[in-house]
Coordinates of C-alpha atoms in Angstrom, one line a residue:
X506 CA 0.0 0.0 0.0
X507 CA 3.2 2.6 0.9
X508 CA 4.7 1.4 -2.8
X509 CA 1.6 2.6 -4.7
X510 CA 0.9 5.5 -2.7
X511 CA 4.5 6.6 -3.5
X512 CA 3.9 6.4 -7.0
X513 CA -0.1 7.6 -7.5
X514 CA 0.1 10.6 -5.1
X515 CA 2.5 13.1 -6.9
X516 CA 1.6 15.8 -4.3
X517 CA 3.4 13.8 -1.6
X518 CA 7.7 13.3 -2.0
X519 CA 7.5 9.3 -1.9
X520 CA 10.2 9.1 0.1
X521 CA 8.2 10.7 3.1
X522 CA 5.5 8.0 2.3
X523 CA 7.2 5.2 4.4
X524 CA 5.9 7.1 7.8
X525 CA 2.8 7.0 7.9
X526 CA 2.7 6.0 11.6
X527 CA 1.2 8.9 13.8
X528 CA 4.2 10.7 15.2
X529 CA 4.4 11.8 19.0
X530 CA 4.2 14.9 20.4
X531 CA 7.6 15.9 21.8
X532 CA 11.2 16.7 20.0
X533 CA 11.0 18.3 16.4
X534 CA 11.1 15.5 13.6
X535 CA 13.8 16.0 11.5
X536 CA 13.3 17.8 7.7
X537 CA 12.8 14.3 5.7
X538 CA 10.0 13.4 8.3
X539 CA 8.3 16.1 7.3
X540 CA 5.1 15.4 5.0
X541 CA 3.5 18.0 2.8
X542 CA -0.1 17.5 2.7
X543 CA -0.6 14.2 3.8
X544 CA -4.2 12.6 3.9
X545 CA -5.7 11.8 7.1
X546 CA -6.4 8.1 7.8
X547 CA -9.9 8.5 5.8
X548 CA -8.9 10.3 2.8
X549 CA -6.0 8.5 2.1
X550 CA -7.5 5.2 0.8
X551 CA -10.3 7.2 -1.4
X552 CA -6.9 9.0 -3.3
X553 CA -5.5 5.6 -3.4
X554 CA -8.5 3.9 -5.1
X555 CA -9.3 7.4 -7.6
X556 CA -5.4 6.8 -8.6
X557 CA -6.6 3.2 -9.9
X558 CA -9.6 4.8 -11.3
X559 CA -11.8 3.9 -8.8
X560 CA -14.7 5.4 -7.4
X561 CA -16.0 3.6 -4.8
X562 CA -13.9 4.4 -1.8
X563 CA -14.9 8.4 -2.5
X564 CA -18.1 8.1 -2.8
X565 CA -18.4 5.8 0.4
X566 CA -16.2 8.8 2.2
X567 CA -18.6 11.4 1.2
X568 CA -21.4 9.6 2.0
X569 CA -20.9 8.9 5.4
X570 CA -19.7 12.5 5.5
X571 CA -23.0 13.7 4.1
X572 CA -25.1 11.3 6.2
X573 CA -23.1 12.2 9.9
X574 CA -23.1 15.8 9.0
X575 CA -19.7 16.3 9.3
X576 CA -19.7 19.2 7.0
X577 CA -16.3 20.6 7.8
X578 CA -14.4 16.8 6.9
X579 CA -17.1 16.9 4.1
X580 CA -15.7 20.3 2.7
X581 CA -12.0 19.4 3.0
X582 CA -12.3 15.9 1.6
X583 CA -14.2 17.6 -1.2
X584 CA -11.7 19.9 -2.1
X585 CA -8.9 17.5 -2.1
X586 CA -11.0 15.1 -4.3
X587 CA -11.3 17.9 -6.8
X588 CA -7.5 18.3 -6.7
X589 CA -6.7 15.3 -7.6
X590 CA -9.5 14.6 -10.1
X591 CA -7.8 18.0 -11.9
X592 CA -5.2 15.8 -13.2
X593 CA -6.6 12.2 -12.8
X594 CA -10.1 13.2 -13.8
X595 CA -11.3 9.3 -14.9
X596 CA -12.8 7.5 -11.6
X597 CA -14.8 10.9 -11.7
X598 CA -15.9 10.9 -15.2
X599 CA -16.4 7.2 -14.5
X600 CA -18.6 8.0 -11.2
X601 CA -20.7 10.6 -13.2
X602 CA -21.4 8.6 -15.5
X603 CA -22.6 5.8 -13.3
X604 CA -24.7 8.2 -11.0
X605 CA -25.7 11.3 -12.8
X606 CA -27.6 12.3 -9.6
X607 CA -25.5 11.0 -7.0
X608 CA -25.0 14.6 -4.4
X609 CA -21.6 13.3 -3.9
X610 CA -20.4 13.3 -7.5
X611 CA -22.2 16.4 -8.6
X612 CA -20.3 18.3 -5.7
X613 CA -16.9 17.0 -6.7
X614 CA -17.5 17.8 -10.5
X615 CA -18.6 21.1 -9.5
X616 CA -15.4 22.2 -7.1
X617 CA -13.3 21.0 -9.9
X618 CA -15.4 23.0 -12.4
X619 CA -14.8 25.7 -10.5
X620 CA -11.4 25.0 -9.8
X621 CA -10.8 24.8 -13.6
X622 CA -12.2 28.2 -14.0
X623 CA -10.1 30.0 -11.3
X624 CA -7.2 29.0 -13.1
X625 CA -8.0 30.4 -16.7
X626 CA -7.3 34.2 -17.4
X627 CA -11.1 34.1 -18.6
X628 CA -12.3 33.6 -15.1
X629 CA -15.4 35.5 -14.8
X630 CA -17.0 34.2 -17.7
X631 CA -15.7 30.7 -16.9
X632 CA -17.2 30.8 -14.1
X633 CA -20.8 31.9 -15.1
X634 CA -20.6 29.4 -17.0
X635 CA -20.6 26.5 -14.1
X636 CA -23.2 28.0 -11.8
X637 CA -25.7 25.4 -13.0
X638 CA -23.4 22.5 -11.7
X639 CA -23.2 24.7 -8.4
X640 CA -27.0 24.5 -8.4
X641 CA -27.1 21.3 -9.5
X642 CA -25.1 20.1 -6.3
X643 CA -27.2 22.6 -4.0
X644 CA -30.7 21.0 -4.9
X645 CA -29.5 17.4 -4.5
X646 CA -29.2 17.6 -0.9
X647 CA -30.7 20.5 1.0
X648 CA -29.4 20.3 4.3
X649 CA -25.6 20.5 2.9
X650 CA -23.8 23.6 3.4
X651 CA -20.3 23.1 1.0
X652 CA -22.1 23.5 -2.3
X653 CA -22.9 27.0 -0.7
X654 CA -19.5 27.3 0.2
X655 CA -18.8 26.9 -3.1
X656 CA -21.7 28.9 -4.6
X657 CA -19.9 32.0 -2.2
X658 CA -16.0 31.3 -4.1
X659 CA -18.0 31.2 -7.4
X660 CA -19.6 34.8 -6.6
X661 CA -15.8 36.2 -5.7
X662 CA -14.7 35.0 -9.1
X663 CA -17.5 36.1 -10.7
X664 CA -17.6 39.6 -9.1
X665 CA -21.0 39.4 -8.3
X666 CA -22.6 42.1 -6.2
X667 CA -22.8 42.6 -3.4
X668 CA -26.9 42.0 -2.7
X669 CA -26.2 38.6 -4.2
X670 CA -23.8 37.7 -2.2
X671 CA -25.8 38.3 1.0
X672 CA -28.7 36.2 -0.5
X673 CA -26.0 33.0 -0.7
X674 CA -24.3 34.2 2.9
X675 CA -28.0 34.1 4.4
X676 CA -28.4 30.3 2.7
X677 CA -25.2 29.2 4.0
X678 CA -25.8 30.1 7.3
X679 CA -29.1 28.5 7.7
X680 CA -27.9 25.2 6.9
X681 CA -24.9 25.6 9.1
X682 CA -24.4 28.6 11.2
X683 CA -20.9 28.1 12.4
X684 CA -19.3 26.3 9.3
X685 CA -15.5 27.4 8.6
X686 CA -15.4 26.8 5.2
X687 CA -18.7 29.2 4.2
X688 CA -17.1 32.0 7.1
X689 CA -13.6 31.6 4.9
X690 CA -15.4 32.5 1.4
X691 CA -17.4 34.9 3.0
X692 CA -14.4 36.7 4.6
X693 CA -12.6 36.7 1.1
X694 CA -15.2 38.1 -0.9
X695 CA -15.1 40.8 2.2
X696 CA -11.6 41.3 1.5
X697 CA -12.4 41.8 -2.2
X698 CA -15.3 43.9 -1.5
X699 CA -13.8 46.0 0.7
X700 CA -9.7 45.9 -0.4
X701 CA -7.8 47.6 2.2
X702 CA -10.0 47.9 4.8
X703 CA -8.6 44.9 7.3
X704 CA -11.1 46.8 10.4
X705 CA -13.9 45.2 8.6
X706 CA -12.4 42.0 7.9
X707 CA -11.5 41.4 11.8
X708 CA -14.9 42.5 12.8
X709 CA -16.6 40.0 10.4
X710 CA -14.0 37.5 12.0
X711 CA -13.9 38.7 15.8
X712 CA -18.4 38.5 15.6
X713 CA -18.6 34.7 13.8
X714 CA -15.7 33.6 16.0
X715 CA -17.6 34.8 19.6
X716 CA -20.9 33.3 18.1
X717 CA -19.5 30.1 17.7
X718 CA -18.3 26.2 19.9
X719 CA -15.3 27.1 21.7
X720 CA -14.0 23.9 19.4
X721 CA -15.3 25.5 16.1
X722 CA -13.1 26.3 13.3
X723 CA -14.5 29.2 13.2
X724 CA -12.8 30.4 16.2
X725 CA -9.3 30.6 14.0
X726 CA -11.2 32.5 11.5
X727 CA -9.8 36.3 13.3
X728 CA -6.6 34.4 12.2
X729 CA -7.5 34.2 8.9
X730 CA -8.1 37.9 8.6
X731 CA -4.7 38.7 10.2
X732 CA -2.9 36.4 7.4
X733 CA -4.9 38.9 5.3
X734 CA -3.3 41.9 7.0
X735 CA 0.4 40.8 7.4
X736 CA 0.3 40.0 3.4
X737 CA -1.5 42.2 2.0
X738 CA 0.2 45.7 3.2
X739 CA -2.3 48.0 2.3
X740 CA -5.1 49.8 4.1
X741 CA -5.4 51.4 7.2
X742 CA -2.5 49.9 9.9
X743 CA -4.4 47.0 12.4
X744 CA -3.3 47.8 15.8
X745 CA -0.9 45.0 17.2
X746 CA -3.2 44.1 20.0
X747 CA -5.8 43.1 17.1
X748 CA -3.4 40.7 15.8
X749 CA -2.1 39.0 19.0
X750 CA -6.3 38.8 20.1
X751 CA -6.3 36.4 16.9
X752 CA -3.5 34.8 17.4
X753 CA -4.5 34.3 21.1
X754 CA -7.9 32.9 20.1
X755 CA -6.7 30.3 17.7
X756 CA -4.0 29.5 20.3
X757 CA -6.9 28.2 22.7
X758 CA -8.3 26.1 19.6
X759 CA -5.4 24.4 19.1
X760 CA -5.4 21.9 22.9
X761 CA -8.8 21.2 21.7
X762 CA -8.0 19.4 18.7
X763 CA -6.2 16.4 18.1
X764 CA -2.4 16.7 17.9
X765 CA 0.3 15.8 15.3
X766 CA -2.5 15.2 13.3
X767 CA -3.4 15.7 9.8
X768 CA -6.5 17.3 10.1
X769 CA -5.8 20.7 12.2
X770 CA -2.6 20.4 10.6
X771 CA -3.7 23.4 8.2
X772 CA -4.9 25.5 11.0
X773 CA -1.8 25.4 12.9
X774 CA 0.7 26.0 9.8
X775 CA -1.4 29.0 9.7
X776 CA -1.0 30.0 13.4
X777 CA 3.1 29.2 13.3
X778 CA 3.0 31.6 9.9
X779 CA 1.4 34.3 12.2
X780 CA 2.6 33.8 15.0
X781 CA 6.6 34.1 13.2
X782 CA 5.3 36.9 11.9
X783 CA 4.7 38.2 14.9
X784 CA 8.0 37.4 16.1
X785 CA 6.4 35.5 19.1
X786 CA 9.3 32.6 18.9
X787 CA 7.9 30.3 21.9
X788 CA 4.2 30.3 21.2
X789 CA 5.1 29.3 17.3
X790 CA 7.4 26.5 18.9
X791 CA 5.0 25.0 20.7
X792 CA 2.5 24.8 18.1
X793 CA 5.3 23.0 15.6
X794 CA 5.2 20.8 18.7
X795 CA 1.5 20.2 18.7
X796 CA 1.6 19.9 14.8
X797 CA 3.9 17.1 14.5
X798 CA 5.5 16.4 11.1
X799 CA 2.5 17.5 8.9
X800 CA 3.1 20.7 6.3
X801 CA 0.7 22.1 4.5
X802 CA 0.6 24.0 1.0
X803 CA -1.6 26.9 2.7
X804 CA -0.3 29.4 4.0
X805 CA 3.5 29.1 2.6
X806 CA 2.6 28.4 -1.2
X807 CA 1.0 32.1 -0.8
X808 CA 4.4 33.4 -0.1
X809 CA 6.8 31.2 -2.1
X810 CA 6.9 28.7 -5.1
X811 CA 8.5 26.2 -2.8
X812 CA 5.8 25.6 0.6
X813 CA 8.1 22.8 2.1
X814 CA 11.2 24.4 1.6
X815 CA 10.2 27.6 2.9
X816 CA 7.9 25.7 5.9
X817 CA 11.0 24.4 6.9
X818 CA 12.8 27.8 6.9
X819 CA 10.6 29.4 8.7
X820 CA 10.5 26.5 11.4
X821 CA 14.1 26.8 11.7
X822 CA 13.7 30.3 12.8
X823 CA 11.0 29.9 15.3
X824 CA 13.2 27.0 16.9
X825 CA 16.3 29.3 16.6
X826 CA 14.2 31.9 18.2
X827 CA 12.4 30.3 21.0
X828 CA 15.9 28.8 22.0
X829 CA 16.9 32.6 21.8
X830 CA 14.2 33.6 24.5
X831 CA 14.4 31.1 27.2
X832 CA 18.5 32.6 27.2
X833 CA 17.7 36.0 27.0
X834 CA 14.3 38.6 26.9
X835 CA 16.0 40.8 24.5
X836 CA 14.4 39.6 21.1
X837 CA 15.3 38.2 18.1
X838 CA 15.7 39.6 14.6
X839 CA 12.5 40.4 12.4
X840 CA 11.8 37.0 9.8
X841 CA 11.7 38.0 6.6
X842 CA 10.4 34.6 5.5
X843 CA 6.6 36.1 5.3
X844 CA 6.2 38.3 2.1
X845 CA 3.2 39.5 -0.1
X846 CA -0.4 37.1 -0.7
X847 CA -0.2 35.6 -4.3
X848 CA -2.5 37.5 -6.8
X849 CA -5.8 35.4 -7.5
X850 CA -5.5 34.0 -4.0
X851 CA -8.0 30.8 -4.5

């Protein structure tokens, strides 16, 4: 099973595919036990089967998603289904052609639809062009609340107004009030909507995350909108208590979920990218601690062509740095391993 991993899963180095074992929370792992990516113990056998071109492991995954309403696994399983079907798009074809109807398979084709459309210079029209597989997916199960996610990244691309947009935010909400992944599109469009104007952006964030579970994702999203801020470099300057509240906040999140795990994984690359950023050496250490040996694309391919490479910088300066404090108060030179947000951020 490690063998044809290695070879099917391009977006993982196969010689990191050998441990797959969960890794303890403790020392750092060294830099070729790091894994970029890497599926969670669910995921990992759907990409497996799709990279044989088949469908059946996929569609029982987002299934028993659908049927447990586990909308957040349901959205990231979704997106990296759609990833993968970019370049290996047969068990999909092949599962669309079986069940035309199927919720599962219409919500799949329609991120990768979407997906396609982001990534041609024609994106607005592209994209118009999709909306009926958006509402396709929408109809087929009503209670789901990614195809609205969706529908919300759709109406960013497509510059749609801002009247519209509130008519998809309201749907979203209804079906799940606290779900990251609709609070994420929403904030970008924001950002779009209002470019350069972060103080909005942290009080959409700072009101969804005090609404929601103390073990919501939701509660990182402030963090989200100070990754805005720290990359963006325009607009009105967010006073430095803002961006340590967000910090703060997803810092509490992080004990609640599991550790060295590939699941928060994303969240906490996040929080060690702001919290370097921040120059606040220890409390990025102890989340590389908590994270294990799991990278993630997001945020480091926003900043750089190389995500692992520049992950792994950027951990070598919080662990140089933390070290730093415990000798001495005094600080620690600025990282420059941050840098502007990608155009087309998608």
């Amino acid at each position: 099973m490690v063998g044809t991993m290695a070879m099917q899963l391009p977006f993982i180095r196969a010689s990191r595919m050998a441990r797959t074992s969960p890794h303890l929370v403790g020392e750092p792992c060294a830099d070729d036990e790091v894994l970029l990516d890497a599926p969670d113990a669910r995921l990992s056998p759907a990409l497996v089967a799709a990279a044989r071109g088949e469908h059946g492991p996929a569609a029982t995954l987002l299934f028993a998603t659908r049927a447990s309403a586990e909308w957040e696994r349901r959205d990231r399983y979704v997106t990296r289904l759609a990833a993968f079907a970019h370049s290996r798009p047969e068990w999909l074809d092949a599962w669309l052609a079986i069940a035309p109807q199927d919720p599962d398979a219409l919500l799949v084709g329609a991120q990768l639809a979407v997906d396609r459309a982001w990534r041609s210079p024609a994106r607005a029209e592209l994209l118009r062009e999709v909306s009926p597989l958006i509402t396709a997916a929408a109809r087929s199960d009503q209670r789901d609340p990614v195809p609205w996610r969706l529908a919300l990244d759709h109406a960013r691309g497509a510059q749609a107004g801002h009247t519209y947009f509130e008519e998809l935010w309201a749907a979203a909400v209804r079906r799940a009030p606290h779900h990251y992944g609709c609070h994420v599109a929403a904030l970008r469009y924001l950002a779009t909507y209002w470019h350069g104007s972060h103080h909005e952006c942290f009080d959409f964030a700072d009101r969804a995350a005090q609404d929601a579970p103390a073990d919501a994702l939701v509660q990182s999203l402030p963090l989200r909108a100070a990754f805005g801020y720290l990359t963006d470099r325009c607009g009105p300057e967010v006073p430095r208590e803002r961006l340590d509240a967000a910090a703060d906040r997803a810092i509490a999140l992080s004990p609640l979920l599991p550790a060295a795990d590939p699941w928060p994984a994303r969240m906490r690359n996040l929080l060690i990218f702001v919290l370097a950023r921040l120059e606040r050496w220890p409390d990025a250490a102890e989340q590389l601690r908590m994270n294990g040996p799991y990278a993630t694309s997001f945020p480091w391919d926003r900043v750089s062509d190389d995500p692992l490479g520049h992950f792994l910088r950027v951990r070598e300066d919080v662990l140089a740095g933390a070290a730093g404090a415990a000798v001495s108060r005094s600080g620690h030179p600025r990282s420059e391993r941050g840098g502007r947000v990608r155009p087309g951020d998608h």
